[in-house]
mmCIF file of C-alpha atoms in Angstrom:
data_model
loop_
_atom_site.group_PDB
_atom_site.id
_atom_site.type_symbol
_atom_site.label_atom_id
_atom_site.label_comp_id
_atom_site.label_asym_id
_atom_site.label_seq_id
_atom_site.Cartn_x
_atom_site.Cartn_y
_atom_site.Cartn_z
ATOM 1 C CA UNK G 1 0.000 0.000 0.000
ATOM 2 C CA UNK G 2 1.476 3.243 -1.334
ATOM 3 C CA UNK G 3 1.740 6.591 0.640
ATOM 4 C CA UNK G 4 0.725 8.431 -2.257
ATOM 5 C CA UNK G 5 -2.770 6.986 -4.416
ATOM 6 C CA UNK G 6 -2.535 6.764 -7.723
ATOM 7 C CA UNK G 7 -4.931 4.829 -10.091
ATOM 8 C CA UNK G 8 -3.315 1.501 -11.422
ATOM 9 C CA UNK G 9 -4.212 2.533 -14.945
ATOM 10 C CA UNK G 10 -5.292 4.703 -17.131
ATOM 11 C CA UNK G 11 -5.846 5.030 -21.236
ATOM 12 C CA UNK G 12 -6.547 7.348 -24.019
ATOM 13 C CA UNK G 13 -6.325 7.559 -28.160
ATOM 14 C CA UNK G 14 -3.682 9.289 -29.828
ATOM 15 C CA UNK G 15 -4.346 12.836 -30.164
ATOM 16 C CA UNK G 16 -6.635 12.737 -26.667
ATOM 17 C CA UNK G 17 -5.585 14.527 -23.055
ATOM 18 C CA UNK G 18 -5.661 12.185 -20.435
ATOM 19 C CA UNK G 19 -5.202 13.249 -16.459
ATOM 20 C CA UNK G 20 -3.451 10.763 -13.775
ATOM 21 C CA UNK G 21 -4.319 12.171 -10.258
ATOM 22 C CA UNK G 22 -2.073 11.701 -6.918
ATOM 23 C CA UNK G 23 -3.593 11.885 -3.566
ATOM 24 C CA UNK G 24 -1.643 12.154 -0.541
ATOM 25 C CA UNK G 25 -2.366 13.790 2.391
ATOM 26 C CA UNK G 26 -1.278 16.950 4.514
ATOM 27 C CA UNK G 27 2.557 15.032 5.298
ATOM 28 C CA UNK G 28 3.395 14.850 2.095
ATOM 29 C CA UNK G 29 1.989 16.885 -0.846
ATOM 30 C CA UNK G 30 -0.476 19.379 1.267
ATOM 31 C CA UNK G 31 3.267 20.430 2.845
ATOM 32 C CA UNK G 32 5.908 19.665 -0.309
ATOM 33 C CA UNK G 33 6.365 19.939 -3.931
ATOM 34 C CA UNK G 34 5.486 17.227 -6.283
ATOM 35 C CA UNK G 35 7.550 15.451 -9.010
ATOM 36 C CA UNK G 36 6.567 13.030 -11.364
ATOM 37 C CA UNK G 37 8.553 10.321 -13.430
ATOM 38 C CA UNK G 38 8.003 8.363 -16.546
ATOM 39 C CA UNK G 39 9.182 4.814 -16.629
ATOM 40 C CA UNK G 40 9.313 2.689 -20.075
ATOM 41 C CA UNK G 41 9.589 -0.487 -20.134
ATOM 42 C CA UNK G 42 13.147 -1.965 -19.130
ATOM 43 C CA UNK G 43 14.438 1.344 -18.958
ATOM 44 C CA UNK G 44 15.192 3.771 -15.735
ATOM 45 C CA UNK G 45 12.595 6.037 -14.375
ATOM 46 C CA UNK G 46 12.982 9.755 -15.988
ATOM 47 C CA UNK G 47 11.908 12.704 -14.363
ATOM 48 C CA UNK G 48 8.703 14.524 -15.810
ATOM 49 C CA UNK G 49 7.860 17.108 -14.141
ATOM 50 C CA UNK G 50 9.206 18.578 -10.451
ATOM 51 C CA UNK G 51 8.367 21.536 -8.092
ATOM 52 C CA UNK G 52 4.570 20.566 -9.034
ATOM 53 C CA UNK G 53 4.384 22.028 -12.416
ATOM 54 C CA UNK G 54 8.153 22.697 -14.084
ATOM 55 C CA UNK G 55 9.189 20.540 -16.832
ATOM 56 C CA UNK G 56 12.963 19.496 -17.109
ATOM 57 C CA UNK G 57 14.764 20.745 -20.700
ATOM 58 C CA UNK G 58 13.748 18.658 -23.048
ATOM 59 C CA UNK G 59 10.191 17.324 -21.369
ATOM 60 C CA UNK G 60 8.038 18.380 -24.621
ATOM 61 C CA UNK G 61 4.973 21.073 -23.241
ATOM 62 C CA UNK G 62 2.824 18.107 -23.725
ATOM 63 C CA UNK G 63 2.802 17.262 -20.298
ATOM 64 C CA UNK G 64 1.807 19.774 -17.152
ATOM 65 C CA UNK G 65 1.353 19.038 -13.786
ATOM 66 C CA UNK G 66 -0.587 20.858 -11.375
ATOM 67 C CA UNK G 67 -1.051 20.474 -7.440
ATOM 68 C CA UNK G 68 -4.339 21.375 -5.354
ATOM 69 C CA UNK G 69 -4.109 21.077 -1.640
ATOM 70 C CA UNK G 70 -3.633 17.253 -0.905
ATOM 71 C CA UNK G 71 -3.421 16.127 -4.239
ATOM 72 C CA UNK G 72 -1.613 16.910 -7.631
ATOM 73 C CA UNK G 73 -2.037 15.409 -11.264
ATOM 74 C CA UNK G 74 -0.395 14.860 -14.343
ATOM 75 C CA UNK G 75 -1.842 16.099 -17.619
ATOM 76 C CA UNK G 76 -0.554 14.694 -21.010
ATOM 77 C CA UNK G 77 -2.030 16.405 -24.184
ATOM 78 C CA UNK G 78 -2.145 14.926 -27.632
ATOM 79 C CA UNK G 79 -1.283 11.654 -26.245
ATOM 80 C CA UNK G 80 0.948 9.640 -28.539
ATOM 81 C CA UNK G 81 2.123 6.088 -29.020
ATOM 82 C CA UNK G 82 5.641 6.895 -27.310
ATOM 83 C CA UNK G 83 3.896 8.182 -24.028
ATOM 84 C CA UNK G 84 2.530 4.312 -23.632
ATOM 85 C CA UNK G 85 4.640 3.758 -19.939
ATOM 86 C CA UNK G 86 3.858 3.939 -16.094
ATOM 87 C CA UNK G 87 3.907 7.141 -14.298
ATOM 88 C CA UNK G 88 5.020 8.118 -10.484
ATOM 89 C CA UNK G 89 4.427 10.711 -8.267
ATOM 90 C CA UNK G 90 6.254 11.473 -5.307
ATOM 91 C CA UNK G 91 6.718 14.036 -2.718
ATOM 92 C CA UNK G 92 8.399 14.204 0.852
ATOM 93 C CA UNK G 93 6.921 13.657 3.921
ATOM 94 C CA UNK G 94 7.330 15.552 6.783
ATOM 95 C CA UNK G 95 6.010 12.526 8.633
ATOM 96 C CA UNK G 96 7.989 9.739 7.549
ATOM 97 C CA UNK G 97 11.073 11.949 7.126
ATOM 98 C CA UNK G 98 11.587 10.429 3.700
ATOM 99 C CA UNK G 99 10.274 10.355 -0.312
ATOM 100 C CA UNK G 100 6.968 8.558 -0.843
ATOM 101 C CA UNK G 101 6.364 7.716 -4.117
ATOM 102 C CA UNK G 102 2.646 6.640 -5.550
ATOM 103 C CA UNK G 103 2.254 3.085 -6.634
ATOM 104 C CA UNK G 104 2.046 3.771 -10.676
ATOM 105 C CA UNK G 105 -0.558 4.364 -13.110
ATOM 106 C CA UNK G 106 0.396 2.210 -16.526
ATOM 107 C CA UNK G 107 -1.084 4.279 -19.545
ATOM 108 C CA UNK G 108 -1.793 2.297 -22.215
ATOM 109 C CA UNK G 109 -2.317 4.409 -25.745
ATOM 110 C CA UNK G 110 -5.473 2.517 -27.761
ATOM 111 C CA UNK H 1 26.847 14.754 -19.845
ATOM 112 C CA UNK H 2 25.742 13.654 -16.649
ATOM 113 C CA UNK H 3 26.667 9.671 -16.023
ATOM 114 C CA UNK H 4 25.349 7.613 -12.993
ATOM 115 C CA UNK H 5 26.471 3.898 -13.099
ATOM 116 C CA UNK H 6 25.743 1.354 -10.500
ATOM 117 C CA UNK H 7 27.886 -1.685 -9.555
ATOM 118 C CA UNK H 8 27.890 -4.746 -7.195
ATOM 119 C CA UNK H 9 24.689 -5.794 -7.552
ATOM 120 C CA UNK H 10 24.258 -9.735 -7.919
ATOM 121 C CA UNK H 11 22.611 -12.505 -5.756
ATOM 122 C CA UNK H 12 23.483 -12.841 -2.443
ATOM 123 C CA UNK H 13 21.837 -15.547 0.693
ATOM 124 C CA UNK H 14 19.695 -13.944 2.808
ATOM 125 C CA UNK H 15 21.232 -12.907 6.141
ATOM 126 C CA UNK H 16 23.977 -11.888 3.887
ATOM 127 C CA UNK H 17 25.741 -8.405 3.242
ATOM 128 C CA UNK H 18 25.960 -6.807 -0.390
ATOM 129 C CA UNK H 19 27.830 -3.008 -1.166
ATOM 130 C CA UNK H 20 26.136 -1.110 -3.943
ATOM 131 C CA UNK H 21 28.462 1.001 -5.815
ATOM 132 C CA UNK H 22 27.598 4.440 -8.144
ATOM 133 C CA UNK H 23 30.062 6.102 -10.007
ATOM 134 C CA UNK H 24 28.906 9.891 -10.877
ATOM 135 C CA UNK H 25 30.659 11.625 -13.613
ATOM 136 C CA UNK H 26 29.562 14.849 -15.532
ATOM 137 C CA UNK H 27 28.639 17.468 -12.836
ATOM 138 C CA UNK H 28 29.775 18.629 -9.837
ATOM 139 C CA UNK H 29 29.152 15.483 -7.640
ATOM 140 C CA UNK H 30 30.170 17.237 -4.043
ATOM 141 C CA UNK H 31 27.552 20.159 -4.814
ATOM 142 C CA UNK H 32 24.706 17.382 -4.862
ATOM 143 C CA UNK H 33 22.203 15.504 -2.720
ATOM 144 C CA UNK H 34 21.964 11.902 -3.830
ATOM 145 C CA UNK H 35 19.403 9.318 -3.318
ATOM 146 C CA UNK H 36 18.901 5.136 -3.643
ATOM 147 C CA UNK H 37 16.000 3.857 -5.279
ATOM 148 C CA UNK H 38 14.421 0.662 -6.073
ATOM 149 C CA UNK H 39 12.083 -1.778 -7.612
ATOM 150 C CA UNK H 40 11.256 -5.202 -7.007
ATOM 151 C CA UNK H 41 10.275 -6.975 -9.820
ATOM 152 C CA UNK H 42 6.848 -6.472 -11.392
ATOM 153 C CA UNK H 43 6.215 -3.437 -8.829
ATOM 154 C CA UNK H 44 6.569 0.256 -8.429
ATOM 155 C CA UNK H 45 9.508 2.778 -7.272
ATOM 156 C CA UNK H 46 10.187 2.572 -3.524
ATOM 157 C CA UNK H 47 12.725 5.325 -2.389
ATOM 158 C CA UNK H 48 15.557 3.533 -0.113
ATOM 159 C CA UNK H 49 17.809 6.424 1.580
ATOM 160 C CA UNK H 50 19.027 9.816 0.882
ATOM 161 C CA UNK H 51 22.790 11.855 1.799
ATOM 162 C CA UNK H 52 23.201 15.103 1.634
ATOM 163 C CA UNK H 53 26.186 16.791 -0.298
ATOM 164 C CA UNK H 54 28.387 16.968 2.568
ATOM 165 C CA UNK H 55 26.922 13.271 4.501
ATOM 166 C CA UNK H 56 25.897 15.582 7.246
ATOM 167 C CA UNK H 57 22.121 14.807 6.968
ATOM 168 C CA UNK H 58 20.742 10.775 5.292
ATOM 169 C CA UNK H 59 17.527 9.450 6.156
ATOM 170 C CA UNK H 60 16.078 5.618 5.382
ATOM 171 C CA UNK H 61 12.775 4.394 4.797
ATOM 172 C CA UNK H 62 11.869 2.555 8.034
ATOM 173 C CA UNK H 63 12.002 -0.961 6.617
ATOM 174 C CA UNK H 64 15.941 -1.089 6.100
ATOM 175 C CA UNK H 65 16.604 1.270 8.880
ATOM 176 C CA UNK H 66 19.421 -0.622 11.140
ATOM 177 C CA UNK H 67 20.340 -2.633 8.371
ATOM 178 C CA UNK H 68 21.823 -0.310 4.774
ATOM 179 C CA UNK H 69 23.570 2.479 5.317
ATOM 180 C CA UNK H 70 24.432 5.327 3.015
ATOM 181 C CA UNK H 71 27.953 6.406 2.102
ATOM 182 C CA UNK H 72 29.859 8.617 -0.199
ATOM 183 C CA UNK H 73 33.051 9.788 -1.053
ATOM 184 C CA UNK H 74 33.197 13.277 -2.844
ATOM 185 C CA UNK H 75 37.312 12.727 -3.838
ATOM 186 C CA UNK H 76 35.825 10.114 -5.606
ATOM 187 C CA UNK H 77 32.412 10.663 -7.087
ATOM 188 C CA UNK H 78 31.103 8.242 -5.417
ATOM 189 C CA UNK H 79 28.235 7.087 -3.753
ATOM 190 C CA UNK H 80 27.089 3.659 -1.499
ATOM 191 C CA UNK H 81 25.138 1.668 -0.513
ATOM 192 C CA UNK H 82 25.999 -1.015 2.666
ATOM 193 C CA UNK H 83 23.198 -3.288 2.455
ATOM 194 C CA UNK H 84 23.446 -6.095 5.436
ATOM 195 C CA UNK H 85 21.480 -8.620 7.272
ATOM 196 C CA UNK H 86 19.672 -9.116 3.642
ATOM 197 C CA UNK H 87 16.148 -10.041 3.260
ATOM 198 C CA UNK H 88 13.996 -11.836 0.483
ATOM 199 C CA UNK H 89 12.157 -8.747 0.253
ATOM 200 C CA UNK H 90 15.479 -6.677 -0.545
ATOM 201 C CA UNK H 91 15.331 -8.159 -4.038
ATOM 202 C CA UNK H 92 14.637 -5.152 -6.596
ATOM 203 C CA UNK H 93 16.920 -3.498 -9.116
ATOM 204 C CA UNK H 94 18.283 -0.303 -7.107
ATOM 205 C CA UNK H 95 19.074 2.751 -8.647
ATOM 206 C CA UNK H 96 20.858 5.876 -7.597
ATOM 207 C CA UNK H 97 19.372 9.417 -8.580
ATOM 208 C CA UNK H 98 20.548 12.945 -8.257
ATOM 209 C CA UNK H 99 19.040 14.970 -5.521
ATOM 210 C CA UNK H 100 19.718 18.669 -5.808
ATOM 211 C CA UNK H 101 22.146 21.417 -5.136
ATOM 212 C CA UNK H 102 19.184 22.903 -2.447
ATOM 213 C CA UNK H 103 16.164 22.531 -1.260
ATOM 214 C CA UNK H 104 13.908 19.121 -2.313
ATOM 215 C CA UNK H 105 15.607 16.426 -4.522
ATOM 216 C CA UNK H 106 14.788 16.596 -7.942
ATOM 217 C CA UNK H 107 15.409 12.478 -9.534
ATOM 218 C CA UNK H 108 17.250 14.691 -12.010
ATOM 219 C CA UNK H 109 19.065 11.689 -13.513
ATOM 220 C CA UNK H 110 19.166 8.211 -12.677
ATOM 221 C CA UNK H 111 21.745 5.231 -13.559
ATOM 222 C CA UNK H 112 20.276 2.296 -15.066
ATOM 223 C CA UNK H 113 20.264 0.003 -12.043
ATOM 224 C CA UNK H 114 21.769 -3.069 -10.768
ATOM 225 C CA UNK H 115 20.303 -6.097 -9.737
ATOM 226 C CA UNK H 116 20.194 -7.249 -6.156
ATOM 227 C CA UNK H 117 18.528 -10.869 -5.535
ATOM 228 C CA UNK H 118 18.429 -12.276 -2.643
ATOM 229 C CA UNK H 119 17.477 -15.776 -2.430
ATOM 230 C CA UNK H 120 18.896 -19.182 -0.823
#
C-alpha cells in the first residue's frame, strides 16, 4: 500500500488529453512539492515534471502538472504512441522523514 | 553529460551483506544531494535512503533502517550503498538518482540500475 494513491491505470487515443491524479495527504503533498517520473519499459525512471508544475529541458509542453491542496495530477495532451509507460508521483513527507512515491498508473495508448 | 552507473549488484543468501556502488561523472558530484532507489520486480519505485552533499544529513525508509547504510566519497564521485542482514524482500533493481544542489531532490538523472537478488 502506497503513501501516495494513484490509479493503477489509465488510457486514451492518440491525439486525446488524459489526467493521472495523486492523492496524498497533509505530510506529504499538502506540505511539499510534487515530481513526477516516466518509466518505459526496461528502462530507468525519468523525471517529468518537479516543483509541481516545471518541466525538465527537453520534457516536450505536452505534459503539465498541477497540485491542489492534498493532491496533484499529471496532464498529457495529444497523447501519442511513445507516451505508452507507467507514471510516479512522489513528494516528501514531513512525517515519515523520507520520499513517498505513488504506486504507478500504466497508460496504455489505444 | 551527466553519467550515474551502478555496480555490485548480484545474488546474495539472505542474512547476507551486499555493497552497492555508483560512479557519478559529468557534474559537480560534491555540490549534490543523492538518493537510492528501487524496484522489485513487477512493482513500483520505492525510495531507499538519501545523503546530503556533505553526509551531514541521510535518512532511510523505516524498513531497512538498522540494516543499509548510506555512504559517499566526494574525492571520488562516489556514492554507497551497505546493504546487510539481507532479506527476500530486498530483491529489486536499485538505482541511484541525483538529488539537488538545495532545497527538495529533484530524480534529475538516474543510472540504469543493478540487480540485487536475494534468495537461498
Amino acid at each position: 500500500q502506497s503513501v501516495l494513491t494513484q490509479p493503477p491505470s489509465a488510457s486514451g487515443t492518440p491525439g486525446q488529453r488524459v489526467t493521472i491524479s495523486c492523492s496524498g495527504s497533509s505530510s506529504n503533498i499538502g506540505s511539499n512539492t510534487v515530481n513526477w517520473f516516466q518509466q518505459l519499459p526496461g528502462m530507468a525512471p525519468k523525471l517529468l515534471i518537479y516543483s509541481n508544475n516545471q518541466r525538465p529541458s527537453g520534457v516536450p509542453d505536452r505534459f503539465s502538472g498541477s497540485k491542489s491542496g492534498t493532491s496533484a495530477s499529471l496532464a498529457i495532451s495529444g497523447l501519442q504512441s511513445e507516451d505508452e509507460a507507467d507514471y510516479y508521483c512522489a513528494a516528501w513527507d514531513d512525517s515519515l522523514n523520507g520520499w513517498v512515491f505513488g504506486g504507478g498508473t500504466k497508460l496504455t495508448v489505444l | 553529460e551527466v553519467q550515474l552507473v551502478e555496480s555490485g549488484g548480484g545474488l546474495e543468501q539472505p542474512g547476507g551483506s551486499l555493497r552497492l556502488s555508483c560512479a557519478a561523472s559529468g557534474f559537480t558530484f560534491s555540490s549534490y544531494s543523492m538518493n537510492w532507489v528501487r524496484q522489485a520486480p513487477g512493482k513500483g519505485l520505492e525510495w531507499v535512503s538519501y545523503i546530503s552533499s556533505s553526509s551531514s544529513s541521510v535518512y532511510y525508509v523505516d524498513s531497512v533502517k538498522g540494516r543499509f547504510t548510506i555512504s559517499r566519497d566526494n574525492a571520488k564521485n562516489s556514492l554507497y550503498l551497505q546493504m546487510n542482514s539481507l532479506r527476500a524482500e530486498d530483491t529489486a533493481v536499485y538505482y541511484c538518482a541525483r538529488g539537488s544542489i538545495r532545497g527538495a531532490s529533484l530524480f534529475d538523472y538516474w543510472g540504469q540500475g543493478t540487480l540485487v537478488t536475494v534468495s537461498s
